[in-house]
Tab-separated table of C-alpha atoms in Angstrom:
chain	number	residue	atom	x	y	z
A	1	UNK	CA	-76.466	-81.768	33.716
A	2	UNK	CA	-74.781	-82.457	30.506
A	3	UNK	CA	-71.740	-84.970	29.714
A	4	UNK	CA	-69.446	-82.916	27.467
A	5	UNK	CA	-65.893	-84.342	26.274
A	6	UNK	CA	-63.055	-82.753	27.232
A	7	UNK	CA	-60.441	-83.731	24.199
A	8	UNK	CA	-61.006	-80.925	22.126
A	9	UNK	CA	-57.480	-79.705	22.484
A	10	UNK	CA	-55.346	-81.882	24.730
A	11	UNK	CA	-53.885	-79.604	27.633
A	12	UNK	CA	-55.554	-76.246	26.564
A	13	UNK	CA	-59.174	-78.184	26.568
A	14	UNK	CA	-58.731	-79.999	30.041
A	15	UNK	CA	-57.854	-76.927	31.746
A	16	UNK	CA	-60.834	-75.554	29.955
A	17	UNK	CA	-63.064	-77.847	31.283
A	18	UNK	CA	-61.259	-77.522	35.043
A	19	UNK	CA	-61.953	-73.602	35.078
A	20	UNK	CA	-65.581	-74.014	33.679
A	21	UNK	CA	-66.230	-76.285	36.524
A	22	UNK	CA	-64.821	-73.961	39.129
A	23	UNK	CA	-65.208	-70.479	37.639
A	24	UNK	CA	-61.761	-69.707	39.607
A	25	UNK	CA	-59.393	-67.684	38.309
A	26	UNK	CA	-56.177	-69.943	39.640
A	27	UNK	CA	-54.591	-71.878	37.098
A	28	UNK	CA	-52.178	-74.741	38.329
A	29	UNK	CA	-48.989	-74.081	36.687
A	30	UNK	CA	-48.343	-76.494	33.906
A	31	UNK	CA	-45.663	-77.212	31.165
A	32	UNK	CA	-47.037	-76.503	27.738
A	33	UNK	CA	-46.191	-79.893	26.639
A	34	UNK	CA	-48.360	-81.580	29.694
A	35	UNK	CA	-50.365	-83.549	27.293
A	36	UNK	CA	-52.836	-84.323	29.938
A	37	UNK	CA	-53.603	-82.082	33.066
A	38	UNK	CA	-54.818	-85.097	35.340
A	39	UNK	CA	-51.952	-86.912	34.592
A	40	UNK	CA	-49.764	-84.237	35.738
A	41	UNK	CA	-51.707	-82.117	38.845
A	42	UNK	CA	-52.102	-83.181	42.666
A	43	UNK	CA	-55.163	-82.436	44.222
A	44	UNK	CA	-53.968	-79.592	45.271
A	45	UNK	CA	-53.327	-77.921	42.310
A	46	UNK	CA	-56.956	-79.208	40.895
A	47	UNK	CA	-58.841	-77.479	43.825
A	48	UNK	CA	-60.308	-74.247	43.194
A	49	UNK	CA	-62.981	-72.167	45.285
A	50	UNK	CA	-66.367	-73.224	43.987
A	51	UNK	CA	-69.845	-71.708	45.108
A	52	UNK	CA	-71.997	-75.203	44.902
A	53	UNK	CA	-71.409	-78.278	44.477
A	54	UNK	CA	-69.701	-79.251	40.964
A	55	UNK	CA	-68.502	-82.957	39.646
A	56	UNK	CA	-66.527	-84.208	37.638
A	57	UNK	CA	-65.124	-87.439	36.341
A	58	UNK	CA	-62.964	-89.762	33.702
A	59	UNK	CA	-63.210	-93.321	32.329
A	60	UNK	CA	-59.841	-94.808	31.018
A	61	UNK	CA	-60.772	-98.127	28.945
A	62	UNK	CA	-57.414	-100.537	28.439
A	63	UNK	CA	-56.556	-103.463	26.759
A	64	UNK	CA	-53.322	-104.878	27.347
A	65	UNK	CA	-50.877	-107.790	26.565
A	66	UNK	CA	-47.829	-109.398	28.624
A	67	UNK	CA	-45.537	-112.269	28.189
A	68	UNK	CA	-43.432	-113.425	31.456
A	69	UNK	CA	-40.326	-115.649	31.629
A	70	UNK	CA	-40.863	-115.918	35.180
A	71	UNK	CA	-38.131	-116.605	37.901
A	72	UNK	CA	-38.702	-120.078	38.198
A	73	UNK	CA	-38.356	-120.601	34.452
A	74	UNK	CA	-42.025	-120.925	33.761
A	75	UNK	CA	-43.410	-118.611	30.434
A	76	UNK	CA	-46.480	-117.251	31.130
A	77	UNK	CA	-49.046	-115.022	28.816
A	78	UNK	CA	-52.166	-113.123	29.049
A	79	UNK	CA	-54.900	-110.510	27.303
A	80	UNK	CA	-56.728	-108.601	29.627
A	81	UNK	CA	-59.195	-105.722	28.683
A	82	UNK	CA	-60.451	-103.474	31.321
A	83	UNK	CA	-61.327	-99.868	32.411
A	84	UNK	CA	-61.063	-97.753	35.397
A	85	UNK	CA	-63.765	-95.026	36.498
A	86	UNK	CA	-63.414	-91.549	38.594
A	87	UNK	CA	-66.458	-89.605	39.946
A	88	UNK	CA	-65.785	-86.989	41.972
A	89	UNK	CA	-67.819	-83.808	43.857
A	90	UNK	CA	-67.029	-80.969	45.084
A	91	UNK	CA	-68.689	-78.085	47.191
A	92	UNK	CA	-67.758	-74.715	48.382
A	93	UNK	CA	-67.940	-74.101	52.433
A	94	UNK	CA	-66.936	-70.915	52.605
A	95	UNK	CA	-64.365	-68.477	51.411
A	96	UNK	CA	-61.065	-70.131	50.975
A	97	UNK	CA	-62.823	-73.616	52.104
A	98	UNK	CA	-63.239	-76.202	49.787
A	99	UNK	CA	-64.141	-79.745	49.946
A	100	UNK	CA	-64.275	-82.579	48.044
A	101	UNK	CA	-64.791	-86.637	47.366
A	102	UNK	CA	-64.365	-89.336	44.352
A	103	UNK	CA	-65.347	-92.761	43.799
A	104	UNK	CA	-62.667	-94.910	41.867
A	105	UNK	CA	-62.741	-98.540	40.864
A	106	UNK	CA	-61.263	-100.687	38.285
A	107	UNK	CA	-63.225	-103.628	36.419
A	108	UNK	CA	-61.546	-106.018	34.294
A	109	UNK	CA	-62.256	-109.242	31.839
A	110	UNK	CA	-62.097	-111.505	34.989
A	111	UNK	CA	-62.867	-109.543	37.931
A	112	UNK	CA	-65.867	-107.171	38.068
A	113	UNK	CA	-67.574	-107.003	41.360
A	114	UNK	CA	-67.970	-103.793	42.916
A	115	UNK	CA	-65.957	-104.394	45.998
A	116	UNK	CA	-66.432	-101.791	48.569
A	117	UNK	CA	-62.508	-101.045	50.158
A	118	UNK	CA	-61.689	-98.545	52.161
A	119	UNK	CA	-58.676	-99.463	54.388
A	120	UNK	CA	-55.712	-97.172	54.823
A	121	UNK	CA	-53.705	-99.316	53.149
A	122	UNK	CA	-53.024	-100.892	49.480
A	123	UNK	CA	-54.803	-104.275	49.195
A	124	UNK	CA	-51.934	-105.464	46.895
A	125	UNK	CA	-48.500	-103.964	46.037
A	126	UNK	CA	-49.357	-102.248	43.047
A	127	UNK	CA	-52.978	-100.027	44.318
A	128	UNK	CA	-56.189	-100.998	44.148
A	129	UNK	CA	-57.312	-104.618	43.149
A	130	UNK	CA	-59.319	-105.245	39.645
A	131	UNK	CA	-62.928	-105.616	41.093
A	132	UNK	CA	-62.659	-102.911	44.129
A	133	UNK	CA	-64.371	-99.306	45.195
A	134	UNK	CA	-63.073	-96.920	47.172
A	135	UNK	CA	-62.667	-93.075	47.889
A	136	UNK	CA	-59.443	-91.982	46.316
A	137	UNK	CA	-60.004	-88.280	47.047
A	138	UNK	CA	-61.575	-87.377	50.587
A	139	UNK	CA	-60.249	-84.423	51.502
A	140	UNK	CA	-60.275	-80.519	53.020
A	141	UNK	CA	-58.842	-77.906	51.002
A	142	UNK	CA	-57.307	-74.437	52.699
A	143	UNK	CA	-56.131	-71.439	49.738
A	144	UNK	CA	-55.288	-68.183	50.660
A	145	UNK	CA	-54.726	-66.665	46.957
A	146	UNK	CA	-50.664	-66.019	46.188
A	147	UNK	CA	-50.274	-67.320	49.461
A	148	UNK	CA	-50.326	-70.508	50.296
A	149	UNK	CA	-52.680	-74.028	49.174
A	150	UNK	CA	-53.864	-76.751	52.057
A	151	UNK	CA	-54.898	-80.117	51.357
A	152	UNK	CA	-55.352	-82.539	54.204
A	153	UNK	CA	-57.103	-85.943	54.178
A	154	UNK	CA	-56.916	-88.098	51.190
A	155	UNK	CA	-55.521	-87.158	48.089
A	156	UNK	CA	-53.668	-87.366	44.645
A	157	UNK	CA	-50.148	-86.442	44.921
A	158	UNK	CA	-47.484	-86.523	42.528
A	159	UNK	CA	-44.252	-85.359	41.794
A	160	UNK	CA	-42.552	-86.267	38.239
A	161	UNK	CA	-40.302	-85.814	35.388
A	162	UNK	CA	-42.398	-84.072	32.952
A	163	UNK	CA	-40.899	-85.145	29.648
A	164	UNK	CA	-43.161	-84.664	26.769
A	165	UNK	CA	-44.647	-88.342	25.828
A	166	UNK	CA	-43.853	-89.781	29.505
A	167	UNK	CA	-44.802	-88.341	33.108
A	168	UNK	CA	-42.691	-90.391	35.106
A	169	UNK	CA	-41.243	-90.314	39.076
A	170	UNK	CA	-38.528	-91.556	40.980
A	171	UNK	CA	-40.266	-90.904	44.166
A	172	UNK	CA	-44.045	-90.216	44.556
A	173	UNK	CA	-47.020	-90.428	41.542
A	174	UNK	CA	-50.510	-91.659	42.944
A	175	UNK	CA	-52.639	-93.113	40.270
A	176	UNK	CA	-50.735	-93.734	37.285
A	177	UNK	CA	-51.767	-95.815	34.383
A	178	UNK	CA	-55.050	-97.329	35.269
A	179	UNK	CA	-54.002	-97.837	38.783
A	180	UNK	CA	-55.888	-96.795	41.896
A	181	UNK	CA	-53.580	-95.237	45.028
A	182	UNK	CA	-53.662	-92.517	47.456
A	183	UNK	CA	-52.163	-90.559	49.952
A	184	UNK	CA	-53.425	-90.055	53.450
A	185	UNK	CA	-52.199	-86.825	55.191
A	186	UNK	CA	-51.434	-83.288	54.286
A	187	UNK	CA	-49.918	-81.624	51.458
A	188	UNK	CA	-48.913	-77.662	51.732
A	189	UNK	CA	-48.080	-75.274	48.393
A	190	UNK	CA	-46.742	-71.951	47.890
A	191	UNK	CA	-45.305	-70.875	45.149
A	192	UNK	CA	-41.907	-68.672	45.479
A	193	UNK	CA	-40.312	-65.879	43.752
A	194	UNK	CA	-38.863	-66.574	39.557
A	195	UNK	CA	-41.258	-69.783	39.717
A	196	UNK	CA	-40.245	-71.712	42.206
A	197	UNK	CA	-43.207	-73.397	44.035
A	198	UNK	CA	-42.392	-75.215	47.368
A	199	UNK	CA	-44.466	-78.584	48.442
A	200	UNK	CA	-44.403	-80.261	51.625
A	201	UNK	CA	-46.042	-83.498	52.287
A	202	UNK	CA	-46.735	-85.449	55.399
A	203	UNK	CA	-48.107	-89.286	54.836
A	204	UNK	CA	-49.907	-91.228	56.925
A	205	UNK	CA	-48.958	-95.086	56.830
A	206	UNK	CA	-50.758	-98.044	58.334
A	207	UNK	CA	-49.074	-100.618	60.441
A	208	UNK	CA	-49.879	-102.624	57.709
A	209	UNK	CA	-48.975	-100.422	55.018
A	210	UNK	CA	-49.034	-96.884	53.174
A	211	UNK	CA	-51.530	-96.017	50.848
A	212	UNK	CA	-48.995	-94.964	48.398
A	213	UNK	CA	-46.535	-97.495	46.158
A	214	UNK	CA	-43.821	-98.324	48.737
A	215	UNK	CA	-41.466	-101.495	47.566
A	216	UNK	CA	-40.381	-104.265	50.129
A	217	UNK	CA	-38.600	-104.025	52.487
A	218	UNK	CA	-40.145	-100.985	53.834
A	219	UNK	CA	-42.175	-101.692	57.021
A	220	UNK	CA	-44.607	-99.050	59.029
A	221	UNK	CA	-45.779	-101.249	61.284
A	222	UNK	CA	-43.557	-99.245	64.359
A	223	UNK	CA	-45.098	-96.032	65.373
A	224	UNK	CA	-42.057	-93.663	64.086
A	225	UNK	CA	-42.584	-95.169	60.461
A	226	UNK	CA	-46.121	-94.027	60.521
A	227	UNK	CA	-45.490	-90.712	59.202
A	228	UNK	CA	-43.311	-90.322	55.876
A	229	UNK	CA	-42.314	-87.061	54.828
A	230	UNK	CA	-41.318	-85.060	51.384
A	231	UNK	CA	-39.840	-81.826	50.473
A	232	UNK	CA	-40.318	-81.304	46.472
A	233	UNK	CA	-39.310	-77.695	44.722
A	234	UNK	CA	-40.124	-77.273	41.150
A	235	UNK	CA	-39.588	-74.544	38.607
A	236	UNK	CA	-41.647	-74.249	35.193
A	237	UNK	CA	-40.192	-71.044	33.967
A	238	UNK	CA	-38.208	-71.588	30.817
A	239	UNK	CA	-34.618	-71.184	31.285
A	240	UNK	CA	-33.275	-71.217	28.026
A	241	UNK	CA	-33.863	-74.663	26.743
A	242	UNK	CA	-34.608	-76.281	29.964
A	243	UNK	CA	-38.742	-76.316	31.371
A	244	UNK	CA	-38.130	-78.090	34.647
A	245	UNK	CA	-35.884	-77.979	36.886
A	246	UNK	CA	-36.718	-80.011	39.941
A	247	UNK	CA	-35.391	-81.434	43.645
A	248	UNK	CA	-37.713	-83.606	45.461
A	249	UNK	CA	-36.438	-85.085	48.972
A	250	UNK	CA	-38.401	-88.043	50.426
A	251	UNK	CA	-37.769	-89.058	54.668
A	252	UNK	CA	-39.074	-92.033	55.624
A	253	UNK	CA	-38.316	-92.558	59.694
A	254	UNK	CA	-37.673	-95.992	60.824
A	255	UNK	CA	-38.972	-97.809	57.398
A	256	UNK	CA	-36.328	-99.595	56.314
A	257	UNK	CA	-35.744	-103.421	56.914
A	258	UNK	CA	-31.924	-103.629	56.869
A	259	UNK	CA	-31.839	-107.462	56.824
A	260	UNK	CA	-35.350	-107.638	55.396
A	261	UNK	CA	-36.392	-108.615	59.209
A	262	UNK	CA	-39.277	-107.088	60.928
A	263	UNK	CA	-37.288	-107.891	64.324
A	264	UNK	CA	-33.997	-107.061	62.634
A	265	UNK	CA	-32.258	-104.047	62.544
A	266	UNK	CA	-34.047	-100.747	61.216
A	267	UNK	CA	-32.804	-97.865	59.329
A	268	UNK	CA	-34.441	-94.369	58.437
A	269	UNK	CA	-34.728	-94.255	54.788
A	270	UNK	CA	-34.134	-90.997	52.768
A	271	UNK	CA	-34.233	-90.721	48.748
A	272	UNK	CA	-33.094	-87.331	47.042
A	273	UNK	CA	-34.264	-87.132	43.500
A	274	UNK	CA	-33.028	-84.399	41.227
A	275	UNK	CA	-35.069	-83.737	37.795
A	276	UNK	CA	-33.990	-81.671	34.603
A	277	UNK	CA	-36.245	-81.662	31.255
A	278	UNK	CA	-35.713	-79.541	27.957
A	279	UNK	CA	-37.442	-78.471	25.177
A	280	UNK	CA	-36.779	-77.161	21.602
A	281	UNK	CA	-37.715	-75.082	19.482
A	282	UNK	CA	-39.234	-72.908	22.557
A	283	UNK	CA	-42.810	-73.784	21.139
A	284	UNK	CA	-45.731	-75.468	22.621
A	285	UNK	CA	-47.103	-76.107	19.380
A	286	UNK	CA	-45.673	-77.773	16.211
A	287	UNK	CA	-42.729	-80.323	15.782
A	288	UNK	CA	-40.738	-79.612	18.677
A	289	UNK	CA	-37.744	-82.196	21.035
A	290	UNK	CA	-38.710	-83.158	24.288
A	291	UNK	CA	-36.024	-84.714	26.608
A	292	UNK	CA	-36.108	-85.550	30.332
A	293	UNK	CA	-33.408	-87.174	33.093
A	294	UNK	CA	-34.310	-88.034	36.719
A	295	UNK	CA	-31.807	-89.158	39.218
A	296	UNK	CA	-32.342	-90.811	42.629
A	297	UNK	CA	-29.919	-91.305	45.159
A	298	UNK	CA	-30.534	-93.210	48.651
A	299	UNK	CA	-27.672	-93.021	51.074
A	300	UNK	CA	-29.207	-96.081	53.071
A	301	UNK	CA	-30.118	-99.067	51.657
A	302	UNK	CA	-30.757	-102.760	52.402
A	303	UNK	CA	-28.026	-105.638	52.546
A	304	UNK	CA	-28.315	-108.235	49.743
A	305	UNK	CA	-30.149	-110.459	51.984
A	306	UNK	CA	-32.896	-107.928	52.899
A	307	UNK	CA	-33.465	-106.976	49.648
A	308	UNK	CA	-33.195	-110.399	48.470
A	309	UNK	CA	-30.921	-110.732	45.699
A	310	UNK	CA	-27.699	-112.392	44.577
A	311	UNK	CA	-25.671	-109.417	43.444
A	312	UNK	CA	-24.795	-105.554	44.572
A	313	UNK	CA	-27.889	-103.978	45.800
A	314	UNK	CA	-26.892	-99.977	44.744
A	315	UNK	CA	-27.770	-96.933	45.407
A	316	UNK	CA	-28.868	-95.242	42.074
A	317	UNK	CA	-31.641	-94.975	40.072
A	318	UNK	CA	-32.275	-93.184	36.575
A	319	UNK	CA	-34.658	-92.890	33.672
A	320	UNK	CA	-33.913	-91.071	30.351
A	321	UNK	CA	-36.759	-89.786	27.939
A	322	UNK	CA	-36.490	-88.244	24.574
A	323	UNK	CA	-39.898	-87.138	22.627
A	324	UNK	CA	-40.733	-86.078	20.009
A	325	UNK	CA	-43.876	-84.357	19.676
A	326	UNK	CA	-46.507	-83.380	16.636
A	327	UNK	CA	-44.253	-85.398	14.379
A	328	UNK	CA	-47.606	-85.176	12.568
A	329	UNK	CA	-50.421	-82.789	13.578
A	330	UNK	CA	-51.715	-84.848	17.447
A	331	UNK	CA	-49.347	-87.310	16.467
A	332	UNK	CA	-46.144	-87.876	18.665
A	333	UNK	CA	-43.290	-90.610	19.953
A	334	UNK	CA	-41.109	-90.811	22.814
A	335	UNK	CA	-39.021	-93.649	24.774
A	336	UNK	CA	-37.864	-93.927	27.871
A	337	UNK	CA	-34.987	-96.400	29.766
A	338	UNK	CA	-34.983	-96.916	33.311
A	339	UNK	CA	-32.265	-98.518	35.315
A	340	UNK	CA	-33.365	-99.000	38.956
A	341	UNK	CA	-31.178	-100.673	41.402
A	342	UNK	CA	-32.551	-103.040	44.476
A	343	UNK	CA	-31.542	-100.131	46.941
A	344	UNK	CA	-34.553	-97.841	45.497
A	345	UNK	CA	-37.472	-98.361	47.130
A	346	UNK	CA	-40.087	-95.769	46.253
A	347	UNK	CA	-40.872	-95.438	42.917
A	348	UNK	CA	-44.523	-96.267	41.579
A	349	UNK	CA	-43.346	-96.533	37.731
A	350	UNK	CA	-40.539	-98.533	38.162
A	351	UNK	CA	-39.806	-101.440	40.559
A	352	UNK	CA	-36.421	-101.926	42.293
A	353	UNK	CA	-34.177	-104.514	40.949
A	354	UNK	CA	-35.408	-103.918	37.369
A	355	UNK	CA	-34.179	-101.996	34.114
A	356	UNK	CA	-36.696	-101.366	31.491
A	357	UNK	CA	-36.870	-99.935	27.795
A	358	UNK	CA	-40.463	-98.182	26.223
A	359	UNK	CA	-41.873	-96.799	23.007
A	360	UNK	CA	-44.831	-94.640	23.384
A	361	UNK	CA	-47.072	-93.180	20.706
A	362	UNK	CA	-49.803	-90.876	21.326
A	363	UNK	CA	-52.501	-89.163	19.281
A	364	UNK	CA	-54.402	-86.488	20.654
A	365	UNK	CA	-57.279	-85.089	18.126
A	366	UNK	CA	-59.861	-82.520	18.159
A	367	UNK	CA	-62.436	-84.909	17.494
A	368	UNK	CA	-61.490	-88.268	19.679
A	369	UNK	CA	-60.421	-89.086	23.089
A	370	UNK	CA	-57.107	-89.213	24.214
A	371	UNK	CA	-55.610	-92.351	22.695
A	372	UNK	CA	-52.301	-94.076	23.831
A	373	UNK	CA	-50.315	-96.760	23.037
A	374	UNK	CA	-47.350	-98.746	24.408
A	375	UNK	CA	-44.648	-101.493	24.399
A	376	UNK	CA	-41.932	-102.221	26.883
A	377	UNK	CA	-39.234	-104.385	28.012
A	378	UNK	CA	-38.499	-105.248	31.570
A	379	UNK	CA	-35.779	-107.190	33.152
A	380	UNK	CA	-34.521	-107.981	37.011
A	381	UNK	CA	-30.784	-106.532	37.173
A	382	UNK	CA	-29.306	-108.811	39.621
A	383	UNK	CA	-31.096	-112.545	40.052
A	384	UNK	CA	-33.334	-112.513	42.827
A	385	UNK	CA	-32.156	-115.291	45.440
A	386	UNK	CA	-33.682	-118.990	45.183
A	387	UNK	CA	-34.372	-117.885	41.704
A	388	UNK	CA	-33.728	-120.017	38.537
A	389	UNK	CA	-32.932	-117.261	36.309
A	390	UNK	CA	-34.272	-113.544	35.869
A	391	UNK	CA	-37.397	-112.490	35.417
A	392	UNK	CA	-38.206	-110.660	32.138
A	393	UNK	CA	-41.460	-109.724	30.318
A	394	UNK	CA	-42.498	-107.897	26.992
A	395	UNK	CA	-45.906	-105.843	27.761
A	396	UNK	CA	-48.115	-103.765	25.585
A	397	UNK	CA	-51.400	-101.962	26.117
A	398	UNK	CA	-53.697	-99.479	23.991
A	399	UNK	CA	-56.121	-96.967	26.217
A	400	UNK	CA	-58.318	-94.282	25.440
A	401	UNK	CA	-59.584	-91.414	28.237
A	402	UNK	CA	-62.288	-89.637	28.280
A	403	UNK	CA	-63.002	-86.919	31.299
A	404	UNK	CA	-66.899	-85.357	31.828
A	405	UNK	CA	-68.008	-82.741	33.877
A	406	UNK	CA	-71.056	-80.815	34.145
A	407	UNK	CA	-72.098	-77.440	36.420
């Protein structure tokens, strides 16, 4: 089987590689200005009916730099370099029934051990620890063609701003970065009239925890918080200058800690994110503006004391993006602020509590991998309680990706 690259031309080439691997003729809708399609796609929009068994993988190398002023006034530094690795398989049943698997683990400077982990949920609070194996994708895929798409079992799901430079969420992105998460359950497409395509999730959470980023305090450990549930309707379809326009509604029954208790009072918790991103000149290809908002509101949300701060706890979160992109041929910029108050609980890129500031650069060539680069500011918004001051860090990182495949 041969290894062939897949950076020839960013989006246009990795959807190139995803069809030669199928031979399907469904496409996952995509914004031209998705820089990177598994960056972007669920697993159910990456499925397509196959006739023996295919595979498929990336390798994202990182190195990365962060300085800490730390709550209790300590300053703390550190250089890690590291890499995370995908291999995944997949095999036709029958018409209409696909099926597939991947192997992901992450290996750093310190921590390298292949640690077999396979629980339900996340070892640590941000995926998958450095040093640990596991399935990411194991999963049973339904498609009746203009119909309707079936996932069920785990998966990759993700809904985001799409913004040019940044692909960013309020509510649910598995696997972001270099990080390793998953969602256990069942995840239903079908894609509506003037491009509107509908999405319904169901998530399966441990007693212990979901599989998925979920911030504290959200418990699952009683049985009606062991099923979460989202709604998310997205449209593509350029309407004048805008290229998404997006709702994504995210129920979570009997999950929130009101007090921060586990014997305390508990509170269904519900987060409505609305998303809105533009574009112009109407071109996927030359110098071109990128911009993105995303709004969350959650109508219930913990007390000071439960989410553990000295200060209002709020309802609100946003992030702002502006890109531009090919400010030189596979050359382009973009940054991104994020305000995101203690009250907002379920956002992989951004933790509650915390407003942050970014500038991204990325250069995608004909002739190299993917390369990306990064440095941001972070900050806690309200002083966490028993604190000596608030935390705040300066981080940076460099990556490169590369994605293989062979039929």
């Amino acid at each position: 089987m041969p290894i062939r690259g897949v950076w020839r031309r960013p989006a246009a080439a990795v959807t190139g590689c995803c069809l030669a691997l199928s031979g399907a003729a469904q496409e996952p809708a995509a914004s031209p200005d998705d820089m990177t399609q598994m960056d972007t796609a669920s697993t159910v929009d990456t499925v397509h009916e196959v006739r023996r068994w295919l595979w498929s993988g990336d390798v994202r190398p990182i190195l990365a730099f962060a300085e800490l002023d730390a709550r209790d006034g300590r300053n703390v530094s550190d250089t890690i370099g590291g890499a995370r690795l995908r291999l995944k398989g997949t095999v036709g049943l029958a018409d209409g029934l696909t099926a597939g698997a991947r192997l992901a683990g992450r290996c750093v400077t310190d921590s390298c051990d292949a640690d077999w982990y396979f629980d339900p949920e996340l070892p640590q609070t941000t995926g998958l620890a450095n040093g640990q194996v596991t399935a990411d994708e194991l999963y049973v895929h339904f498609s009746r063609p203009g119909k309707f798409d079936l996932t069920i079992g785990r998966q990759q799901i993700r809904s985001i701003l799409r913004a040019g430079v940044f692909f960013r969420s309020l509510n649910q992105v598995d696997s972001n970065n270099t990080r390793i998460t998953w969602t256990d359950g069942l995840h239903f497409t079908t894609r509506r009239g003037k491009g509107w395509e509908i999405d319904a999730t169901a998530q399966y959470n441990s007693p212990d925890g979901s599989g998925g980023i979920r911030r504290g305090p959200l418990d699952f450990s009683p049985g009606k918080a062991r099923v979460s549930y989202g709604i998310f309707s997205e449209n593509l379809d350029a309407f004048g200058p805008i290229v998404q326009r997006a709702l994504a509604v995210s129920y979570l029954p009997g999950a929130l800690l009101k007090d921060g208790d586990v014997n305390g009072r508990r509170e269904d918790y519900l987060g409505v994110v609305g998303r809105v991103a533009a574009r112009w000149p109407q071109r996927a290809e030359g110098f071109r503006f990128r911009a993105g908002l995303e709004v969350g509101y959650a109508p219930q949300v913990p007390t000071a004391t439960g989410a553990g701060i000295d200060g209002d706890v709020g309802k609100f979160a946003w992030n702002v993006t502006a890109s531009l992109m090919d400010v030189l041929p596979g050359h382009s910029v973009g940054i991104n602020y994020a305000n995101t108050r203690a009250g907002w609980l379920l956002s992989p890129n951004f933790p509650d509590n915390e407003e942050s500031f970014e500038v991204r650069w990325l250069w995608r060539s004909s002739y190299f991998p993917p390369v990306d680069a990064r440095i941001r500011w972070r900050q806690d918004i309200e002083r966490a309680v028993d604190s000596n001051q608030r935390r705040e860090s300066v981080e940076a990182f460099l990556r490169l990706t590369w994605q293989f495949g062979g039929a």
